[in-house]
Coordinates of C-alpha atoms in Angstrom, one line a residue:
M109 CA -0.3 58.7 35.1
A110 CA 3.2 58.4 36.7
L111 CA 2.6 54.7 37.1
R112 CA 1.8 54.2 33.5
R113 CA 5.1 55.8 32.5
I114 CA 7.1 53.9 35.0
I115 CA 5.9 50.4 34.1
P116 CA 7.1 50.5 30.5
F117 CA 10.5 51.9 31.7
I118 CA 10.9 49.0 34.0
L119 CA 10.1 46.4 31.3
I120 CA 12.6 47.9 28.9
L121 CA 15.3 48.2 31.6
S122 CA 14.7 44.5 32.6
S123 CA 15.1 43.4 29.0
A124 CA 18.3 45.3 28.5
V125 CA 19.7 43.9 31.8
F126 CA 18.8 40.3 30.7
T127 CA 20.3 40.7 27.3
A128 CA 23.6 42.3 28.7
F129 CA 24.2 39.9 31.7
I130 CA 22.3 36.7 31.0
G131 CA 21.4 36.3 27.4
R132 CA 24.9 36.9 26.0
Y133 CA 26.3 34.0 28.0
G134 CA 23.5 31.8 26.7
I135 CA 24.3 32.7 23.1
A136 CA 28.0 32.3 23.6
A137 CA 27.5 28.9 25.0
G138 CA 25.4 27.7 22.1
G139 CA 22.2 27.6 24.3
I140 CA 20.2 29.9 22.1
D141 CA 20.2 29.4 18.2
L142 CA 19.6 32.7 16.4
S143 CA 20.7 31.6 13.0
P144 CA 17.7 31.8 10.7
A145 CA 16.6 29.0 8.5
E146 CA 17.4 29.6 4.8
Y147 CA 14.2 30.9 3.4
V148 CA 13.2 29.8 -0.1
G149 CA 9.5 30.2 0.0
I150 CA 6.8 28.0 -1.8
I151 CA 7.9 25.9 -4.7
K152 CA 5.2 24.9 -7.0
L153 CA 5.2 21.3 -8.3
W154 CA 2.6 20.5 -11.0
H155 CA 1.6 16.8 -11.2
I156 CA 0.0 15.3 -14.4
D157 CA -1.1 11.7 -14.8
T158 CA -0.8 10.5 -18.4
F159 CA -1.1 6.8 -17.8
E160 CA -2.6 4.5 -15.2
G161 CA -0.4 3.9 -12.1
G162 CA -0.3 0.9 -9.7
V163 CA -2.3 1.3 -6.5
G164 CA -3.1 4.5 -4.7
S165 CA -2.1 8.0 -6.0
R166 CA 1.1 9.3 -7.4
K167 CA 0.2 12.8 -6.2
Q168 CA -0.3 11.6 -2.6
F169 CA 3.2 10.0 -2.8
L170 CA 4.6 13.3 -4.0
L171 CA 2.9 15.0 -1.1
S172 CA 4.4 12.5 1.5
V173 CA 7.9 13.1 -0.1
A174 CA 7.3 16.9 0.0
A175 CA 6.5 16.7 3.7
A176 CA 9.7 14.8 4.5
Y177 CA 11.7 17.2 2.5
E178 CA 10.1 20.3 4.3
K179 CA 11.1 18.9 7.7
A180 CA 14.7 19.0 6.7
H181 CA 14.3 22.5 5.0
K182 CA 12.4 24.7 7.2
G183 CA 12.4 27.7 4.8
T184 CA 10.9 25.7 2.0
L185 CA 7.3 24.6 1.2
I186 CA 6.5 22.3 -1.7
M187 CA 3.0 22.8 -3.1
V188 CA 1.8 19.9 -5.1
V189 CA -1.0 20.8 -7.6
S190 CA -2.9 18.3 -9.8
H191 CA -3.4 19.2 -13.5
T192 CA -4.4 17.5 -16.6
A193 CA -2.4 17.8 -19.7
D194 CA -5.0 20.2 -21.1
S195 CA -5.4 22.4 -17.9
A196 CA -1.6 22.7 -17.6
K197 CA -1.3 23.8 -21.2
T198 CA -4.1 26.4 -20.7
A199 CA -2.5 27.7 -17.5
M200 CA 0.9 28.1 -19.3
E201 CA -0.8 29.8 -22.3
E202 CA -2.1 32.4 -19.7
G203 CA 1.4 32.9 -18.3
V204 CA 1.2 30.8 -15.2
F205 CA 4.2 28.3 -14.8
P206 CA 5.3 25.9 -12.2
D207 CA 8.8 25.5 -10.6
M208 CA 8.8 21.8 -11.2
I209 CA 6.6 19.4 -13.2
S210 CA 5.8 15.8 -12.8
Y211 CA 4.6 14.3 -16.1
G212 CA 4.6 11.7 -18.9
A213 CA 5.6 11.9 -22.6
G214 CA 3.1 13.8 -24.8
V215 CA 2.3 16.9 -22.6
T216 CA 3.1 20.5 -23.4
L217 CA 6.1 21.7 -21.3
P218 CA 7.5 24.9 -20.1
E219 CA 11.2 25.8 -20.7
L220 CA 13.2 23.4 -18.6
S221 CA 16.6 23.7 -16.8
E222 CA 19.3 21.2 -17.0
L223 CA 18.9 18.5 -14.3
P224 CA 22.2 17.3 -12.9
T225 CA 21.0 14.0 -11.7
S226 CA 20.8 10.4 -12.9
S227 CA 20.8 10.3 -16.6
F228 CA 18.2 8.5 -18.6
G229 CA 17.7 8.1 -22.4
G230 CA 14.2 9.6 -22.6
G231 CA 15.2 12.6 -20.6
R232 CA 18.3 13.6 -22.5
V233 CA 18.7 16.1 -25.2
G234 CA 22.2 15.6 -26.7
E235 CA 24.5 15.2 -23.7
K236 CA 22.3 17.1 -21.3
N237 CA 19.6 15.8 -19.0
Y238 CA 16.4 17.7 -18.6
A239 CA 14.1 14.9 -17.2
A240 CA 14.5 12.0 -14.8
P241 CA 11.9 9.2 -14.3
W242 CA 10.8 9.2 -10.6
C243 CA 8.7 6.2 -11.2
R244 CA 7.6 3.9 -14.0
G245 CA 5.2 1.1 -15.1
G246 CA 5.6 -1.5 -17.8
Y247 CA 3.6 -3.7 -20.3
V248 CA 2.7 -7.2 -19.8
I249 CA 0.9 -9.9 -21.9
I250 CA -1.7 -11.4 -19.6
E251 CA -3.3 -14.7 -20.5
N252 CA -6.5 -16.1 -19.1
P253 CA -5.9 -19.9 -18.8
A254 CA -9.6 -20.6 -18.4
Y255 CA -10.6 -18.8 -21.6
K256 CA -12.9 -20.8 -23.9
E257 CA -13.5 -19.8 -27.5
S258 CA -17.1 -19.6 -28.5
K259 CA -18.4 -20.1 -32.1
K260 CA -21.4 -18.0 -31.0
R261 CA -19.4 -14.9 -31.0
K262 CA -16.3 -13.5 -32.7
D263 CA -13.9 -12.5 -30.1
P264 CA -10.5 -10.8 -30.8
E265 CA -7.7 -13.0 -29.4
A266 CA -6.1 -10.0 -27.8
V267 CA -7.4 -6.7 -26.4
F268 CA -4.8 -3.9 -26.2
S269 CA -5.0 -1.3 -23.4
V270 CA -4.3 2.0 -25.1
G271 CA -4.2 5.4 -23.4
R272 CA -4.2 9.0 -25.0
F273 CA -0.5 9.3 -24.4
N274 CA 0.8 5.7 -24.3
D275 CA 0.4 2.8 -26.7
S276 CA 0.8 -0.9 -25.9
L277 CA 0.5 -1.5 -29.7
T278 CA 4.0 -0.2 -30.1
A279 CA 5.3 -2.5 -27.5
G280 CA 3.4 -5.4 -29.2
A281 CA 5.0 -4.6 -32.6
L282 CA 8.5 -4.4 -31.2
C283 CA 8.3 -7.8 -29.6
G284 CA 6.7 -9.3 -32.6
N285 CA 3.5 -10.6 -31.2
V286 CA 0.9 -11.5 -33.7
F287 CA -2.6 -12.4 -32.6
N288 CA -5.6 -13.9 -34.3
G289 CA -7.5 -10.5 -34.2
I290 CA -7.0 -7.6 -31.9
A291 CA -9.1 -4.8 -30.4
E292 CA -7.9 -1.5 -28.9
K293 CA -9.7 -0.2 -25.8
A294 CA -9.2 2.4 -23.0
P295 CA -7.5 0.8 -20.1
L296 CA -10.4 0.0 -17.8
A297 CA -12.6 -1.2 -20.8
A298 CA -9.6 -3.4 -21.9
Y299 CA -9.4 -5.0 -18.4
T300 CA -13.2 -5.5 -18.2
E301 CA -13.3 -7.2 -21.6
F302 CA -10.5 -9.6 -20.4
V303 CA -12.0 -10.6 -16.9
S304 CA -15.4 -10.9 -18.6
G305 CA -13.9 -13.8 -20.7
R306 CA -14.3 -12.2 -24.0
C307 CA -10.6 -12.5 -25.0
R308 CA -7.7 -14.8 -24.3
F309 CA -5.0 -12.2 -23.9
L310 CA -4.9 -8.7 -22.4
F311 CA -1.9 -6.6 -23.4
G312 CA -1.9 -4.5 -20.3
T313 CA 0.2 -2.8 -17.6
Q314 CA 1.1 -3.1 -14.0
R315 CA -2.3 -1.6 -13.1
D316 CA -3.9 -4.7 -14.6
I317 CA -1.7 -7.0 -12.5
H318 CA -2.7 -5.2 -9.4
R319 CA -6.4 -5.4 -10.4
L320 CA -6.2 -9.2 -11.0
K321 CA -4.4 -9.7 -7.7
G322 CA -7.2 -7.8 -5.9
R323 CA -9.8 -9.9 -7.8
G324 CA -8.0 -13.2 -7.2
M325 CA -8.3 -14.3 -10.7
D326 CA -5.9 -16.9 -12.1
H327 CA -3.6 -15.6 -14.9
A328 CA -0.2 -16.0 -16.6
A329 CA 1.8 -13.0 -17.5
T330 CA 4.8 -12.2 -19.7
V331 CA 6.8 -9.0 -19.1
I332 CA 7.6 -7.0 -22.3
E333 CA 11.2 -5.5 -22.3
E334 CA 11.4 -4.3 -25.9
Y335 CA 9.6 -1.0 -25.3
N336 CA 8.2 1.0 -22.5
D337 CA 6.7 4.5 -22.4
L338 CA 5.1 4.4 -19.0
Y339 CA 7.4 6.8 -17.2
Q340 CA 6.6 9.5 -14.8
Y341 CA 9.2 12.2 -15.2
I342 CA 10.4 15.1 -12.9
S343 CA 11.7 18.3 -14.6
V344 CA 12.7 21.6 -13.1
C345 CA 11.6 24.9 -14.6
A346 CA 12.2 27.4 -11.6
Q347 CA 13.8 30.7 -11.7
E348 CA 17.2 31.5 -10.3
N349 CA 16.0 32.2 -6.8
K350 CA 14.3 28.8 -6.5
L351 CA 16.4 26.8 -9.0
A352 CA 18.8 25.2 -6.5
A353 CA 16.0 24.2 -4.1
A354 CA 14.0 22.7 -7.0
R355 CA 16.9 20.7 -8.1
E356 CA 17.6 19.5 -4.6
F357 CA 14.0 18.3 -4.2
A358 CA 14.3 16.4 -7.5
E359 CA 17.4 14.7 -6.2
F360 CA 15.6 13.8 -2.9
L361 CA 12.7 12.3 -4.9
L362 CA 15.2 10.2 -6.8
S363 CA 17.2 9.2 -3.7
E364 CA 17.4 5.4 -2.7
N365 CA 15.3 5.8 0.5
V366 CA 12.4 7.5 -1.3
Q367 CA 12.6 5.2 -4.4
K368 CA 12.4 2.0 -2.4
K369 CA 9.0 3.2 -1.1
L370 CA 7.5 3.1 -4.6
S371 CA 6.0 -0.3 -3.6
D372 CA 3.5 1.8 -1.6
I373 CA 1.9 2.8 -4.9
G374 CA 2.7 -0.2 -6.8
M375 CA 5.3 1.3 -9.1
F376 CA 8.8 0.6 -10.1
S377 CA 12.2 2.5 -10.0
C378 CA 14.5 3.0 -12.8
F379 CA 17.5 3.2 -10.4
Y380 CA 17.0 0.9 -7.4
D381 CA 15.4 -2.4 -6.6
V382 CA 11.8 -2.1 -5.3
E383 CA 10.9 -5.2 -3.5
Y384 CA 7.8 -7.2 -4.5
D385 CA 6.7 -10.7 -3.4
D386 CA 4.5 -11.2 -6.5
I387 CA 6.5 -12.9 -9.2
T388 CA 5.2 -10.8 -12.1
L389 CA 5.8 -7.5 -10.2
K390 CA 9.2 -8.7 -9.3
A391 CA 10.0 -9.5 -12.9
M392 CA 8.6 -6.1 -14.0
Q393 CA 10.9 -4.3 -11.5
N394 CA 13.9 -6.3 -12.9
A395 CA 13.0 -5.7 -16.5
K396 CA 15.6 -3.8 -18.7
F397 CA 13.9 -2.0 -21.5
E398 CA 15.4 -1.5 -25.0
Y399 CA 13.3 1.4 -26.5
T400 CA 11.2 4.4 -25.3
V401 CA 10.0 7.7 -26.5
S402 CA 11.5 11.0 -25.6
A403 CA 10.0 12.6 -22.5
F404 CA 9.6 15.7 -24.7
S405 CA 7.5 14.1 -27.5
S406 CA 4.4 15.9 -28.5
E407 CA 1.0 14.4 -28.6
E408 CA 1.1 14.6 -32.5
F409 CA 4.3 12.4 -32.5
I410 CA 2.7 9.8 -30.2
E411 CA -0.3 9.7 -32.6
S412 CA 2.0 9.1 -35.6
L413 CA 3.7 6.3 -33.7
K414 CA 0.2 4.7 -32.9
G415 CA -0.5 4.8 -36.6
L416 CA 2.6 2.9 -37.5
S417 CA 1.9 0.3 -34.8
A418 CA -1.6 -0.2 -36.1
N419 CA 0.0 -0.7 -39.6
F420 CA 2.1 -3.5 -38.2
Y421 CA -1.0 -5.3 -37.0
G422 CA -2.6 -4.5 -40.3
G423 CA 0.2 -6.5 -42.2
D424 CA 2.8 -3.9 -42.9
G425 CA 6.0 -5.8 -42.5
G426 CA 8.2 -2.7 -42.7
A427 CA 6.5 -0.8 -39.9
V428 CA 8.8 -2.1 -37.1
I429 CA 11.9 -0.5 -38.9
K430 CA 10.0 2.8 -39.3
I431 CA 9.0 2.7 -35.6
K432 CA 12.5 2.0 -34.3
K433 CA 13.8 5.0 -36.2
L434 CA 11.5 7.3 -34.3
L435 CA 12.4 5.9 -30.8
T436 CA 15.3 6.5 -28.4
L437 CA 17.2 3.9 -26.4
S438 CA 16.3 3.6 -22.7

């Protein structure tokens, strides 16, 4: 029994002696770092895809950026969660909100905080910036030089790739392209129609250029600069205790070193030159767009814009003026 009491006493005494006569010199000499990492906790980043990307996954890109950020900020974890526009809306209706959100125009958004970073037309409200595009795509008119018209079938001259939240018809209307018959299809269906030889032109996106490169199919492409709505935005909606860290991560995502890695997922930057060897992708990176839609546009607004663009292709000569009044400069 006496031995059981003596052993703990010896351990405590040894610890005290070490601290008093050895440890204090190590601390004074800078040999032991007792300064705690600034603890922020978990920052939730919701990611919503509203249009086709390039290659790979935008969520995986965000995860890799988050991992790099966490290495330099030991007290912060970035949790990237995939959502659809509908699931995000449902979660917010149930009182669940993110600290940051990655999204495209047309989705329901929480209350956002001002983002003191690179200003962009689609992300501004008045003189304040609430959203910044961390990557973008673009529209192209792709021609099949081997296309042969058949009298046995009535092919539209051009097929437009149209998504739920984006509209190549608007890009077509603003650049004044008139075709001898058009069709609207979902992105993959539009691409399939083109490669099967059932249309001469595909009004598509960067995703179609990557698909055609992978397929090895001969094609010609013209980049559209009059309009672009293919922007993936980052916004901050964190509370005060996480607001500074969320803004800092957004700035890190928009930094030059990170932006130049967008070639890994076949996307482009609004702020820096992303290098590509392919002539079309290089032209898409260098494109300067005139018009876009606000990042905060509702799905109903986008539907009304699609209607006006369809009117242009239905012969409404005044549709373009009406469209431009609804848009913002990039």
